[in-house]
PDB file of C-alpha atoms in Angstrom:
ATOM      1  CA  MET I 879      11.378 -23.106  -8.982  1.00  0.00           C
ATOM      2  CA  THR I 880      11.099 -19.320  -8.785  1.00  0.00           C
ATOM      3  CA  VAL I 881       9.224 -16.498  -7.078  1.00  0.00           C
ATOM      4  CA  LEU I 882       7.071 -14.514  -9.513  1.00  0.00           C
ATOM      5  CA  ALA I 883       5.710 -11.113  -8.441  1.00  0.00           C
ATOM      6  CA  ILE I 884       3.111  -9.151 -10.412  1.00  0.00           C
ATOM      7  CA  THR I 885       3.802  -5.414 -10.435  1.00  0.00           C
ATOM      8  CA  GLU I 886       1.098  -2.764 -10.563  1.00  0.00           C
ATOM      9  CA  HIS I 887       0.809   0.561 -12.335  1.00  0.00           C
ATOM     10  CA  ARG I 888      -1.934   3.129 -12.581  1.00  0.00           C
ATOM     11  CA  ARG I 889      -2.386   6.114 -14.846  1.00  0.00           C
ATOM     12  CA  GLY I 890       1.178   5.949 -16.120  1.00  0.00           C
ATOM     13  CA  ASP I 891       2.947   5.447 -12.784  1.00  0.00           C
ATOM     14  CA  VAL I 892       4.320   2.380 -11.055  1.00  0.00           C
ATOM     15  CA  ARG I 893       2.618   2.050  -7.695  1.00  0.00           C
ATOM     16  CA  ASP I 894       4.625   1.870  -4.473  1.00  0.00           C
ATOM     17  CA  VAL I 895       3.400  -1.646  -3.748  1.00  0.00           C
ATOM     18  CA  SER I 896       5.423  -2.839  -6.751  1.00  0.00           C
ATOM     19  CA  TYR I 897       8.668  -1.828  -5.038  1.00  0.00           C
ATOM     20  CA  GLU I 898       7.454  -3.388  -1.790  1.00  0.00           C
ATOM     21  CA  LEU I 899       6.784  -6.611  -3.698  1.00  0.00           C
ATOM     22  CA  VAL I 900      10.425  -6.587  -4.788  1.00  0.00           C
ATOM     23  CA  THR I 901      11.529  -6.503  -1.145  1.00  0.00           C
ATOM     24  CA  ALA I 902       9.055  -9.171  -0.058  1.00  0.00           C
ATOM     25  CA  GLY I 903       9.759 -11.317  -3.100  1.00  0.00           C
ATOM     26  CA  ARG I 904      13.528 -11.129  -2.641  1.00  0.00           C
ATOM     27  CA  GLU I 905      13.148 -12.092   1.008  1.00  0.00           C
ATOM     28  CA  LEU I 906      11.075 -15.131   0.095  1.00  0.00           C
ATOM     29  CA  ALA I 907      13.348 -16.057  -2.815  1.00  0.00           C
ATOM     30  CA  ASP I 908      16.383 -15.969  -0.517  1.00  0.00           C
ATOM     31  CA  ASP I 909      14.623 -18.248   1.969  1.00  0.00           C
ATOM     32  CA  LEU I 910      13.758 -20.667  -0.838  1.00  0.00           C
ATOM     33  CA  GLY I 911      17.141 -20.403  -2.529  1.00  0.00           C
ATOM     34  CA  THR I 912      15.699 -19.324  -5.867  1.00  0.00           C
ATOM     35  CA  ASP I 913      15.306 -16.392  -8.265  1.00  0.00           C
ATOM     36  CA  LEU I 914      12.936 -13.445  -8.110  1.00  0.00           C
ATOM     37  CA  GLU I 915      11.129 -12.635 -11.343  1.00  0.00           C
ATOM     38  CA  LEU I 916       8.694  -9.789 -12.005  1.00  0.00           C
ATOM     39  CA  ALA I 917       5.902  -9.321 -14.521  1.00  0.00           C
ATOM     40  CA  VAL I 918       4.870  -5.967 -15.992  1.00  0.00           C
ATOM     41  CA  ILE I 919       1.534  -6.160 -17.809  1.00  0.00           C
ATOM     42  CA  GLY I 920       0.182  -3.425 -20.057  1.00  0.00           C
ATOM     43  CA  GLY I 921       0.918   0.270 -20.430  1.00  0.00           C
ATOM     44  CA  ASP I 922       4.454   1.543 -21.008  1.00  0.00           C
ATOM     45  CA  VAL I 923       5.992  -1.852 -20.290  1.00  0.00           C
ATOM     46  CA  GLU I 924       9.534  -0.810 -21.174  1.00  0.00           C
ATOM     47  CA  GLY I 925       9.391   2.279 -18.963  1.00  0.00           C
ATOM     48  CA  PHE I 926       7.751   0.406 -16.105  1.00  0.00           C
ATOM     49  CA  ALA I 927      10.320  -2.403 -16.387  1.00  0.00           C
ATOM     50  CA  ALA I 928      13.112   0.160 -16.071  1.00  0.00           C
ATOM     51  CA  ASP I 929      11.422   1.611 -12.977  1.00  0.00           C
ATOM     52  CA  VAL I 930      11.092  -1.734 -11.170  1.00  0.00           C
ATOM     53  CA  ASN I 931      14.560  -2.944 -12.167  1.00  0.00           C
ATOM     54  CA  ARG I 932      15.775  -2.917  -8.596  1.00  0.00           C
ATOM     55  CA  ASP I 933      18.526  -4.769  -6.821  1.00  0.00           C
ATOM     56  CA  GLY I 934      17.552  -8.372  -6.149  1.00  0.00           C
ATOM     57  CA  VAL I 935      15.401  -8.860  -9.244  1.00  0.00           C
ATOM     58  CA  ASP I 936      16.730 -11.509 -11.634  1.00  0.00           C
ATOM     59  CA  THR I 937      14.311 -11.267 -14.569  1.00  0.00           C
ATOM     60  CA  ILE I 938      11.518  -8.915 -15.614  1.00  0.00           C
ATOM     61  CA  TYR I 939       8.925 -10.140 -18.118  1.00  0.00           C
ATOM     62  CA  THR I 940       7.031  -7.506 -20.082  1.00  0.00           C
ATOM     63  CA  VAL I 941       3.578  -8.256 -21.465  1.00  0.00           C
ATOM     64  CA  ASP I 942       2.592  -5.580 -23.981  1.00  0.00           C
ATOM     65  CA  GLU I 943      -1.186  -5.927 -23.820  1.00  0.00           C
ATOM     66  CA  GLY I 944      -3.515  -2.960 -23.292  1.00  0.00           C
ATOM     67  CA  GLU I 945      -3.107   0.307 -21.439  1.00  0.00           C
ATOM     68  CA  GLU I 946      -5.470   0.163 -18.475  1.00  0.00           C
ATOM     69  CA  PHE I 947      -6.137  -2.712 -16.105  1.00  0.00           C
ATOM     70  CA  ASN I 948      -8.407  -5.402 -17.506  1.00  0.00           C
ATOM     71  CA  HIS I 949      -9.339  -8.454 -15.447  1.00  0.00           C
ATOM     72  CA  GLY I 950      -9.347 -10.870 -18.362  1.00  0.00           C
ATOM     73  CA  VAL I 951      -6.046  -9.675 -19.801  1.00  0.00           C
ATOM     74  CA  TYR I 952      -4.262  -9.915 -16.455  1.00  0.00           C
ATOM     75  CA  THR I 953      -5.756 -13.298 -15.679  1.00  0.00           C
ATOM     76  CA  GLN I 954      -4.839 -14.836 -19.027  1.00  0.00           C
ATOM     77  CA  ALA I 955      -1.384 -13.244 -19.096  1.00  0.00           C
ATOM     78  CA  ILE I 956      -0.470 -14.447 -15.596  1.00  0.00           C
ATOM     79  CA  GLU I 957      -1.781 -17.941 -16.298  1.00  0.00           C
ATOM     80  CA  GLN I 958       0.341 -18.221 -19.443  1.00  0.00           C
ATOM     81  CA  LEU I 959       3.416 -16.747 -17.800  1.00  0.00           C
ATOM     82  CA  ALA I 960       3.067 -19.049 -14.785  1.00  0.00           C
ATOM     83  CA  ALA I 961       2.785 -22.038 -17.120  1.00  0.00           C
ATOM     84  CA  GLU I 962       6.112 -20.977 -18.651  1.00  0.00           C
ATOM     85  CA  VAL I 963       8.166 -20.134 -15.537  1.00  0.00           C
ATOM     86  CA  GLU I 964       6.420 -22.510 -13.073  1.00  0.00           C
ATOM     87  CA  PRO I 965       6.705 -20.349  -9.930  1.00  0.00           C
ATOM     88  CA  THR I 966       6.749 -21.866  -6.477  1.00  0.00           C
ATOM     89  CA  ALA I 967       5.352 -18.627  -5.078  1.00  0.00           C
ATOM     90  CA  LEU I 968       3.125 -16.202  -6.960  1.00  0.00           C
ATOM     91  CA  LEU I 969       3.037 -12.785  -5.241  1.00  0.00           C
ATOM     92  CA  MET I 970       0.415 -10.176  -6.067  1.00  0.00           C
ATOM     93  CA  PRO I 971      -0.545  -6.850  -4.466  1.00  0.00           C
ATOM     94  CA  ASN I 972      -3.393  -6.820  -1.966  1.00  0.00           C
ATOM     95  CA  SER I 973      -4.903  -3.885  -3.847  1.00  0.00           C
ATOM     96  CA  VAL I 974      -8.205  -3.250  -5.603  1.00  0.00           C
ATOM     97  CA  ASN I 975      -6.755  -4.598  -8.849  1.00  0.00           C
ATOM     98  CA  GLY I 976      -4.814  -7.401  -7.210  1.00  0.00           C
ATOM     99  CA  LEU I 977      -7.854  -8.699  -5.357  1.00  0.00           C
ATOM    100  CA  ASP I 978      -9.786  -8.541  -8.627  1.00  0.00           C
ATOM    101  CA  TYR I 979      -7.610 -11.047 -10.482  1.00  0.00           C
ATOM    102  CA  ALA I 980      -5.762 -12.991  -7.745  1.00  0.00           C
ATOM    103  CA  PRO I 981      -8.637 -15.372  -6.857  1.00  0.00           C
ATOM    104  CA  ALA I 982      -9.292 -16.140 -10.535  1.00  0.00           C
ATOM    105  CA  VAL I 983      -5.622 -16.825 -11.221  1.00  0.00           C
ATOM    106  CA  ALA I 984      -5.284 -19.027  -8.129  1.00  0.00           C
ATOM    107  CA  GLU I 985      -8.385 -20.972  -9.171  1.00  0.00           C
ATOM    108  CA  GLN I 986      -7.162 -21.486 -12.720  1.00  0.00           C
ATOM    109  CA  LEU I 987      -3.682 -22.542 -11.586  1.00  0.00           C
ATOM    110  CA  ASP I 988      -5.072 -24.697  -8.752  1.00  0.00           C
ATOM    111  CA  LEU I 989      -3.032 -22.826  -6.129  1.00  0.00           C
ATOM    112  CA  PRO I 990      -3.945 -22.185  -2.501  1.00  0.00           C
ATOM    113  CA  LEU I 991      -4.352 -18.430  -2.013  1.00  0.00           C
ATOM    114  CA  VAL I 992      -3.705 -16.444   1.169  1.00  0.00           C
ATOM    115  CA  THR I 993      -4.643 -12.762   0.964  1.00  0.00           C
ATOM    116  CA  ASP I 994      -3.552  -9.662   2.881  1.00  0.00           C
ATOM    117  CA  VAL I 995      -0.259 -11.170   4.060  1.00  0.00           C
ATOM    118  CA  VAL I 996       1.781  -8.979   6.433  1.00  0.00           C
ATOM    119  CA  ASP I 997       4.670 -11.374   7.110  1.00  0.00           C
ATOM    120  CA  PHE I 998       6.003 -14.801   6.258  1.00  0.00           C
ATOM    121  CA  GLU I 999       8.817 -17.165   7.134  1.00  0.00           C
ATOM    122  CA  THR I1000       9.965 -20.515   5.852  1.00  0.00           C
ATOM    123  CA  ASN I1001      10.432 -23.525   8.084  1.00  0.00           C
ATOM    124  CA  GLY I1002      10.115 -26.351   5.630  1.00  0.00           C
ATOM    125  CA  ASN I1003       6.623 -25.165   4.766  1.00  0.00           C
ATOM    126  CA  VAL I1004       5.905 -21.472   4.367  1.00  0.00           C
ATOM    127  CA  GLU I1005       4.157 -19.868   7.339  1.00  0.00           C
ATOM    128  CA  VAL I1006       2.287 -16.644   6.574  1.00  0.00           C
ATOM    129  CA  THR I1007       0.832 -14.067   8.935  1.00  0.00           C
ATOM    130  CA  ARG I1008      -2.424 -12.157   8.527  1.00  0.00           C
ATOM    131  CA  GLU I1009      -4.159  -9.653  10.785  1.00  0.00           C
ATOM    132  CA  GLN I1010      -7.794 -10.028  11.790  1.00  0.00           C
ATOM    133  CA  TYR I1011     -10.411  -8.069  13.730  1.00  0.00           C
ATOM    134  CA  GLY I1012      -9.038  -4.712  12.661  1.00  0.00           C
ATOM    135  CA  GLY I1013      -5.454  -5.653  13.456  1.00  0.00           C
ATOM    136  CA  LYS I1014      -6.187  -6.782  17.011  1.00  0.00           C
ATOM    137  CA  VAL I1015      -5.250 -10.403  16.303  1.00  0.00           C
ATOM    138  CA  GLU I1016      -2.446 -11.918  14.243  1.00  0.00           C
ATOM    139  CA  THR I1017      -3.051 -15.348  12.755  1.00  0.00           C
ATOM    140  CA  THR I1018      -0.423 -17.583  11.197  1.00  0.00           C
ATOM    141  CA  TYR I1019      -1.111 -20.200   8.550  1.00  0.00           C
ATOM    142  CA  ASP I1020       1.072 -23.080   7.396  1.00  0.00           C
ATOM    143  CA  ILE I1021       0.739 -23.568   3.646  1.00  0.00           C
ATOM    144  CA  ASP I1022       0.734 -27.304   3.085  1.00  0.00           C
ATOM    145  CA  ALA I1023       1.511 -27.156  -0.633  1.00  0.00           C
ATOM    146  CA  ASP I1024       4.577 -26.978  -2.833  1.00  0.00           C
ATOM    147  CA  ASP I1025       3.215 -24.059  -4.869  1.00  0.00           C
ATOM    148  CA  TYR I1026       1.007 -21.220  -3.627  1.00  0.00           C
ATOM    149  CA  ALA I1027      -0.223 -17.669  -4.223  1.00  0.00           C
ATOM    150  CA  LEU I1028      -0.105 -14.713  -1.823  1.00  0.00           C
ATOM    151  CA  THR I1029      -1.367 -11.147  -1.927  1.00  0.00           C
ATOM    152  CA  ILE I1030       0.907  -8.742  -0.040  1.00  0.00           C
ATOM    153  CA  ARG I1031      -0.532  -5.888   2.027  1.00  0.00           C
ATOM    154  CA  PRO I1032       0.835  -2.503   0.905  1.00  0.00           C
ATOM    155  CA  ALA I1033       3.223  -0.660   3.234  1.00  0.00           C
ATOM    156  CA  GLU I1034       4.246  -3.774   5.213  1.00  0.00           C
ATOM    157  CA  TRP I1035       7.623  -4.173   3.491  1.00  0.00           C
ATOM    158  CA  PRO I1036      10.011  -1.311   2.698  1.00  0.00           C
ATOM    159  CA  LYS I1037      10.289  -0.200  -0.900  1.00  0.00           C
ATOM    160  CA  ALA I1038      13.293  -1.523  -2.818  1.00  0.00           C
ATOM    161  CA  GLU I1039      15.448   1.508  -3.578  1.00  0.00           C
ATOM    162  CA  GLU I1040      18.722   0.365  -5.163  1.00  0.00           C
ATOM    163  CA  ALA I1041      18.929   0.038  -8.943  1.00  0.00           C
ATOM    164  CA  GLY I1042      19.357  -3.466 -10.312  1.00  0.00           C
ATOM    165  CA  ASP I1043      20.551  -5.207 -13.440  1.00  0.00           C
ATOM    166  CA  ALA I1044      17.770  -7.694 -14.130  1.00  0.00           C
ATOM    167  CA  ALA I1045      17.351  -9.270 -17.539  1.00  0.00           C
ATOM    168  CA  ILE I1046      14.304  -7.811 -19.300  1.00  0.00           C
ATOM    169  CA  GLU I1047      12.458 -10.201 -21.582  1.00  0.00           C
ATOM    170  CA  SER I1048       9.355  -9.640 -23.694  1.00  0.00           C
ATOM    171  CA  PHE I1049       6.724 -12.324 -23.130  1.00  0.00           C
ATOM    172  CA  ASP I1050       4.143 -12.853 -25.836  1.00  0.00           C
ATOM    173  CA  VAL I1051       0.708 -13.975 -24.725  1.00  0.00           C
ATOM    174  CA  ASP I1052      -2.218 -15.268 -26.740  1.00  0.00           C
ATOM    175  CA  ILE I1053      -5.239 -13.370 -25.420  1.00  0.00           C
ATOM    176  CA  ASP I1054      -8.586 -15.013 -26.127  1.00  0.00           C
ATOM    177  CA  GLU I1055     -10.661 -11.912 -26.870  1.00  0.00           C
ATOM    178  CA  ASP I1056     -13.912 -13.870 -26.761  1.00  0.00           C
ATOM    179  CA  ALA I1057     -13.165 -14.932 -23.183  1.00  0.00           C
ATOM    180  CA  LEU I1058     -12.451 -11.449 -21.852  1.00  0.00           C
ATOM    181  CA  GLY I1059     -16.064 -10.555 -21.175  1.00  0.00           C
ATOM    182  CA  THR I1060     -15.220  -6.848 -20.842  1.00  0.00           C
ATOM    183  CA  THR I1061     -13.423  -4.175 -22.829  1.00  0.00           C
ATOM    184  CA  VAL I1062     -11.718  -1.143 -21.305  1.00  0.00           C
ATOM    185  CA  ASN I1063     -12.671   1.919 -23.346  1.00  0.00           C
ATOM    186  CA  GLY I1064     -11.069   4.543 -21.111  1.00  0.00           C
ATOM    187  CA  PHE I1065     -10.390   5.661 -17.583  1.00  0.00           C
ATOM    188  CA  GLU I1066     -12.193   8.342 -15.627  1.00  0.00           C
ATOM    189  CA  GLU I1067     -11.262   9.359 -12.102  1.00  0.00           C
ATOM    190  CA  VAL I1068     -14.451   9.412 -10.035  1.00  0.00           C
ATOM    191  CA  GLY I1069     -14.640  10.866  -6.567  1.00  0.00           C
ATOM    192  CA  GLY I1070     -10.893  11.112  -6.243  1.00  0.00           C
ATOM    193  CA  GLY I1071     -11.079  14.437  -4.473  1.00  0.00           C
ATOM    194  CA  ASP I1072      -8.694  17.350  -4.564  1.00  0.00           C
ATOM    195  CA  VAL I1073      -5.544  15.537  -3.381  1.00  0.00           C
ATOM    196  CA  ASP I1074      -4.014  12.087  -3.174  1.00  0.00           C
ATOM    197  CA  ILE I1075      -2.731  11.731   0.377  1.00  0.00           C
ATOM    198  CA  THR I1076      -0.809   8.577  -0.575  1.00  0.00           C
ATOM    199  CA  GLU I1077       1.586  10.764  -2.574  1.00  0.00           C
ATOM    200  CA  ALA I1078       2.323  13.255   0.235  1.00  0.00           C
ATOM    201  CA  ASP I1079       5.784  13.486   1.790  1.00  0.00           C
ATOM    202  CA  VAL I1080       4.447  15.142   4.944  1.00  0.00           C
ATOM    203  CA  LEU I1081       0.980  14.580   6.382  1.00  0.00           C
ATOM    204  CA  VAL I1082      -0.641  16.556   9.175  1.00  0.00           C
ATOM    205  CA  SER I1083      -3.475  14.347  10.381  1.00  0.00           C
ATOM    206  CA  ILE I1084      -6.257  15.330  12.738  1.00  0.00           C
ATOM    207  CA  GLY I1085      -8.503  13.221  14.946  1.00  0.00           C
ATOM    208  CA  ARG I1086     -11.466  13.668  17.240  1.00  0.00           C
ATOM    209  CA  GLY I1087      -9.316  15.767  19.593  1.00  0.00           C
ATOM    210  CA  ILE I1088     -10.072  18.779  17.388  1.00  0.00           C
ATOM    211  CA  ASP I1089     -13.495  18.780  19.108  1.00  0.00           C
ATOM    212  CA  GLU I1090     -15.466  20.642  16.433  1.00  0.00           C
ATOM    213  CA  GLU I1091     -15.318  21.590  12.768  1.00  0.00           C
ATOM    214  CA  GLU I1092     -14.771  25.275  13.556  1.00  0.00           C
ATOM    215  CA  ASN I1093     -11.326  24.373  14.927  1.00  0.00           C
ATOM    216  CA  LEU I1094     -10.077  22.784  11.695  1.00  0.00           C
ATOM    217  CA  PRO I1095      -8.490  26.035  10.366  1.00  0.00           C
ATOM    218  CA  LEU I1096      -5.867  25.743  13.106  1.00  0.00           C
ATOM    219  CA  VAL I1097      -4.594  22.418  11.768  1.00  0.00           C
ATOM    220  CA  GLU I1098      -5.020  23.563   8.175  1.00  0.00           C
ATOM    221  CA  GLU I1099      -2.731  26.512   8.920  1.00  0.00           C
ATOM    222  CA  LEU I1100      -0.097  24.176  10.358  1.00  0.00           C
ATOM    223  CA  ALA I1101      -0.271  22.034   7.234  1.00  0.00           C
ATOM    224  CA  ASP I1102       0.074  25.114   5.017  1.00  0.00           C
ATOM    225  CA  THR I1103       2.977  26.436   7.074  1.00  0.00           C
ATOM    226  CA  LEU I1104       4.837  23.123   6.800  1.00  0.00           C
ATOM    227  CA  GLY I1105       3.986  22.627   3.129  1.00  0.00           C
ATOM    228  CA  ALA I1106       2.200  19.460   4.205  1.00  0.00           C
ATOM    229  CA  THR I1107      -1.039  17.759   3.205  1.00  0.00           C
ATOM    230  CA  LEU I1108      -4.007  17.552   5.569  1.00  0.00           C
ATOM    231  CA  SER I1109      -5.457  14.133   6.411  1.00  0.00           C
ATOM    232  CA  SER I1110      -7.570  12.695   9.191  1.00  0.00           C
ATOM    233  CA  SER I1111      -8.816   9.721  11.128  1.00  0.00           C
ATOM    234  CA  ARG I1112     -12.235   8.229  10.433  1.00  0.00           C
ATOM    235  CA  PRO I1113     -14.353  10.242  12.943  1.00  0.00           C
ATOM    236  CA  ILE I1114     -13.528  13.475  11.117  1.00  0.00           C
ATOM    237  CA  VAL I1115     -14.776  12.011   7.842  1.00  0.00           C
ATOM    238  CA  ASP I1116     -17.807  10.400   9.475  1.00  0.00           C
ATOM    239  CA  ASN I1117     -18.754  13.829  10.832  1.00  0.00           C
ATOM    240  CA  GLY I1118     -18.532  15.275   7.335  1.00  0.00           C
ATOM    241  CA  TRP I1119     -15.761  17.708   8.276  1.00  0.00           C
ATOM    242  CA  LEU I1120     -13.330  16.389   5.638  1.00  0.00           C
ATOM    243  CA  PRO I1121     -13.958  14.324   2.488  1.00  0.00           C
ATOM    244  CA  LYS I1122     -13.376  10.576   2.331  1.00  0.00           C
ATOM    245  CA  ASN I1123     -10.218  10.930   0.246  1.00  0.00           C
ATOM    246  CA  ARG I1124      -8.496  12.505   3.289  1.00  0.00           C
ATOM    247  CA  GLN I1125      -9.073   9.502   5.564  1.00  0.00           C
ATOM    248  CA  VAL I1126      -6.133   7.413   6.747  1.00  0.00           C
ATOM    249  CA  GLY I1127      -6.708   3.929   8.080  1.00  0.00           C
ATOM    250  CA  GLN I1128      -8.011   0.475   7.412  1.00  0.00           C
ATOM    251  CA  SER I1129     -11.229   1.817   5.906  1.00  0.00           C
ATOM    252  CA  GLY I1130      -9.417   4.756   4.318  1.00  0.00           C
ATOM    253  CA  LYS I1131      -6.017   4.920   2.644  1.00  0.00           C
ATOM    254  CA  VAL I1132      -2.656   3.419   3.514  1.00  0.00           C
ATOM    255  CA  VAL I1133      -0.002   6.125   3.554  1.00  0.00           C
ATOM    256  CA  THR I1134       3.786   6.019   3.857  1.00  0.00           C
ATOM    257  CA  PRO I1135       4.963   9.643   4.117  1.00  0.00           C
ATOM    258  CA  ASP I1136       8.367  10.776   5.300  1.00  0.00           C
ATOM    259  CA  VAL I1137       6.694  12.491   8.257  1.00  0.00           C
ATOM    260  CA  TYR I1138       3.263  11.815   9.776  1.00  0.00           C
ATOM    261  CA  ILE I1139       2.053  14.259  12.424  1.00  0.00           C
ATOM    262  CA  ALA I1140      -0.884  12.777  14.352  1.00  0.00           C
ATOM    263  CA  ILE I1141      -2.791  15.484  16.199  1.00  0.00           C
ATOM    264  CA  GLY I1142      -5.560  14.550  18.616  1.00  0.00           C
ATOM    265  CA  ILE I1143      -5.508  10.951  17.360  1.00  0.00           C
ATOM    266  CA  SER I1144      -5.626   8.206  19.980  1.00  0.00           C
ATOM    267  CA  GLY I1145      -4.123   5.533  17.735  1.00  0.00           C
ATOM    268  CA  ALA I1146      -6.835   2.908  17.319  1.00  0.00           C
ATOM    269  CA  VAL I1147      -5.600  -0.169  15.450  1.00  0.00           C
ATOM    270  CA  GLN I1148      -7.783   0.672  12.450  1.00  0.00           C
ATOM    271  CA  HIS I1149      -6.007   4.009  12.053  1.00  0.00           C
ATOM    272  CA  VAL I1150      -2.525   2.688  12.808  1.00  0.00           C
ATOM    273  CA  ALA I1151      -2.927   0.083  10.066  1.00  0.00           C
ATOM    274  CA  GLY I1152      -3.016   2.925   7.568  1.00  0.00           C
ATOM    275  CA  MET I1153       0.013   4.962   8.701  1.00  0.00           C
ATOM    276  CA  LYS I1154       2.461   2.775  10.619  1.00  0.00           C
ATOM    277  CA  GLY I1155       4.708   2.630   7.548  1.00  0.00           C
ATOM    278  CA  ALA I1156       5.587   6.339   7.837  1.00  0.00           C
ATOM    279  CA  ASP I1157       9.320   7.006   8.248  1.00  0.00           C
ATOM    280  CA  THR I1158       8.839   9.375  11.189  1.00  0.00           C
ATOM    281  CA  ILE I1159       5.716   9.621  13.348  1.00  0.00           C
ATOM    282  CA  VAL I1160       5.055  12.612  15.601  1.00  0.00           C
ATOM    283  CA  ALA I1161       2.124  12.430  18.022  1.00  0.00           C
ATOM    284  CA  ILE I1162       0.372  15.241  19.913  1.00  0.00           C
ATOM    285  CA  ASN I1163      -2.164  14.046  22.477  1.00  0.00           C
ATOM    286  CA  THR I1164      -3.161  14.950  26.029  1.00  0.00           C
ATOM    287  CA  ASP I1165      -3.355  11.285  27.070  1.00  0.00           C
ATOM    288  CA  PRO I1166       0.117   9.892  27.893  1.00  0.00           C
ATOM    289  CA  ASN I1167      -1.292   6.358  27.585  1.00  0.00           C
ATOM    290  CA  ALA I1168      -2.739   6.864  24.116  1.00  0.00           C
ATOM    291  CA  PRO I1169      -1.829   3.905  21.853  1.00  0.00           C
ATOM    292  CA  ILE I1170      -0.409   6.299  19.251  1.00  0.00           C
ATOM    293  CA  TYR I1171       2.625   6.749  21.512  1.00  0.00           C
ATOM    294  CA  ASP I1172       3.451   3.041  21.127  1.00  0.00           C
ATOM    295  CA  ILE I1173       4.499   3.660  17.520  1.00  0.00           C
ATOM    296  CA  ALA I1174       5.446   7.350  17.611  1.00  0.00           C
ATOM    297  CA  ASP I1175       9.073   8.402  17.189  1.00  0.00           C
ATOM    298  CA  TYR I1176       8.365  11.710  18.940  1.00  0.00           C
ATOM    299  CA  GLY I1177       5.536  12.566  21.286  1.00  0.00           C
ATOM    300  CA  ILE I1178       4.156  15.750  22.831  1.00  0.00           C
ATOM    301  CA  VAL I1179       1.812  15.102  25.743  1.00  0.00           C
ATOM    302  CA  ASP I1180      -0.078  18.358  25.796  1.00  0.00           C
ATOM    303  CA  ASP I1181      -3.185  20.147  24.560  1.00  0.00           C
ATOM    304  CA  LEU I1182      -3.146  20.508  20.771  1.00  0.00           C
ATOM    305  CA  PHE I1183      -4.690  23.969  21.126  1.00  0.00           C
ATOM    306  CA  ASP I1184      -1.537  25.056  22.959  1.00  0.00           C
ATOM    307  CA  VAL I1185       1.001  23.102  20.903  1.00  0.00           C
ATOM    308  CA  VAL I1186      -0.205  23.696  17.349  1.00  0.00           C
ATOM    309  CA  PRO I1187      -0.183  27.540  17.522  1.00  0.00           C
ATOM    310  CA  GLU I1188       3.381  27.415  18.855  1.00  0.00           C
ATOM    311  CA  LEU I1189       4.429  25.111  16.018  1.00  0.00           C
ATOM    312  CA  ILE I1190       2.831  27.404  13.464  1.00  0.00           C
ATOM    313  CA  GLU I1191       4.709  30.416  14.823  1.00  0.00           C
ATOM    314  CA  GLU I1192       7.958  28.438  15.112  1.00  0.00           C
ATOM    315  CA  PHE I1193       7.832  27.609  11.411  1.00  0.00           C
ATOM    316  CA  GLY I1194       6.936  31.121  10.300  1.00  0.00           C
ATOM    317  CA  GLY I1195       3.171  30.997  10.087  1.00  0.00           C
ATOM    318  CA  GLU I1196       0.411  32.854  11.868  1.00  0.00           C
ATOM    319  CA  ALA I1197      -2.086  30.939  13.977  1.00  0.00           C
ATOM    320  CA  PRO I1198      -5.733  31.803  13.229  1.00  0.00           C
ATOM    321  CA  ASP I1199      -8.082  33.142  15.866  1.00  0.00           C
ATOM    322  CA  LEU I1200     -10.623  30.499  16.824  1.00  0.00           C
TER     323      LEU I1200
END
């Protein structure tokens, strides 16, 4: 019996969800009284294994197959590894890649699969929690099986930070090339935009309270003054005022910055789902009952057109004339 978590990397970097999987996996392993084991598949497996060697991990298996993500390689590698270690719980990221291979792996291993898990607890059986209807409803499911597979929503568990001393073992797999169906010839970033807001330490995010596109330079100046990255809620993107890669939320990107400054954002559940993992949340909104204040660490109930210029000047910038 063990908990096996599949890490994720992209373009040479371990993704944050891998460290969150360590936290979630260790929590589940402790509840089950078993070990936590990780798998690193493809790319710089030795370097990635060193990165994810965090406190609480017992063993890391490296599978040196390919550079970029390939559905068939991941599926075959996980199937063979699972046959060897016989995990009680198979944890995978609820990401684009994770949702690509997780259903196939669960089908091949004859495991029940629950996706987009935001919490779990063990009471004999494992009870998992998912959110539905844009986060308005939480639903719990009892898994009536000894072995099961889960995909974990990014940013729901904190990232494991402390270094560990896990055993690192190379795992050889026998990839059936004829069964792959596809070959990865290279990787090209398409439509990625000018920045990756998921990598920002500080985000200044604007919502419909900005009123019109001509007012955006005010918030852009605040972001520049703070050395922050500009992001937004969905209405700003829908209006065409900012590109899609700047959108935070359920239909945008999940971000976990050190500081998230929400300006003129009411805090609809779809938006909150994408930023509630921020370390510190600052909200500026004229409505004292705005939902954003339910999760904010600091709040300013005032007009953003009064507050933002003062912030810009306080931090050494110069507010633009609108």
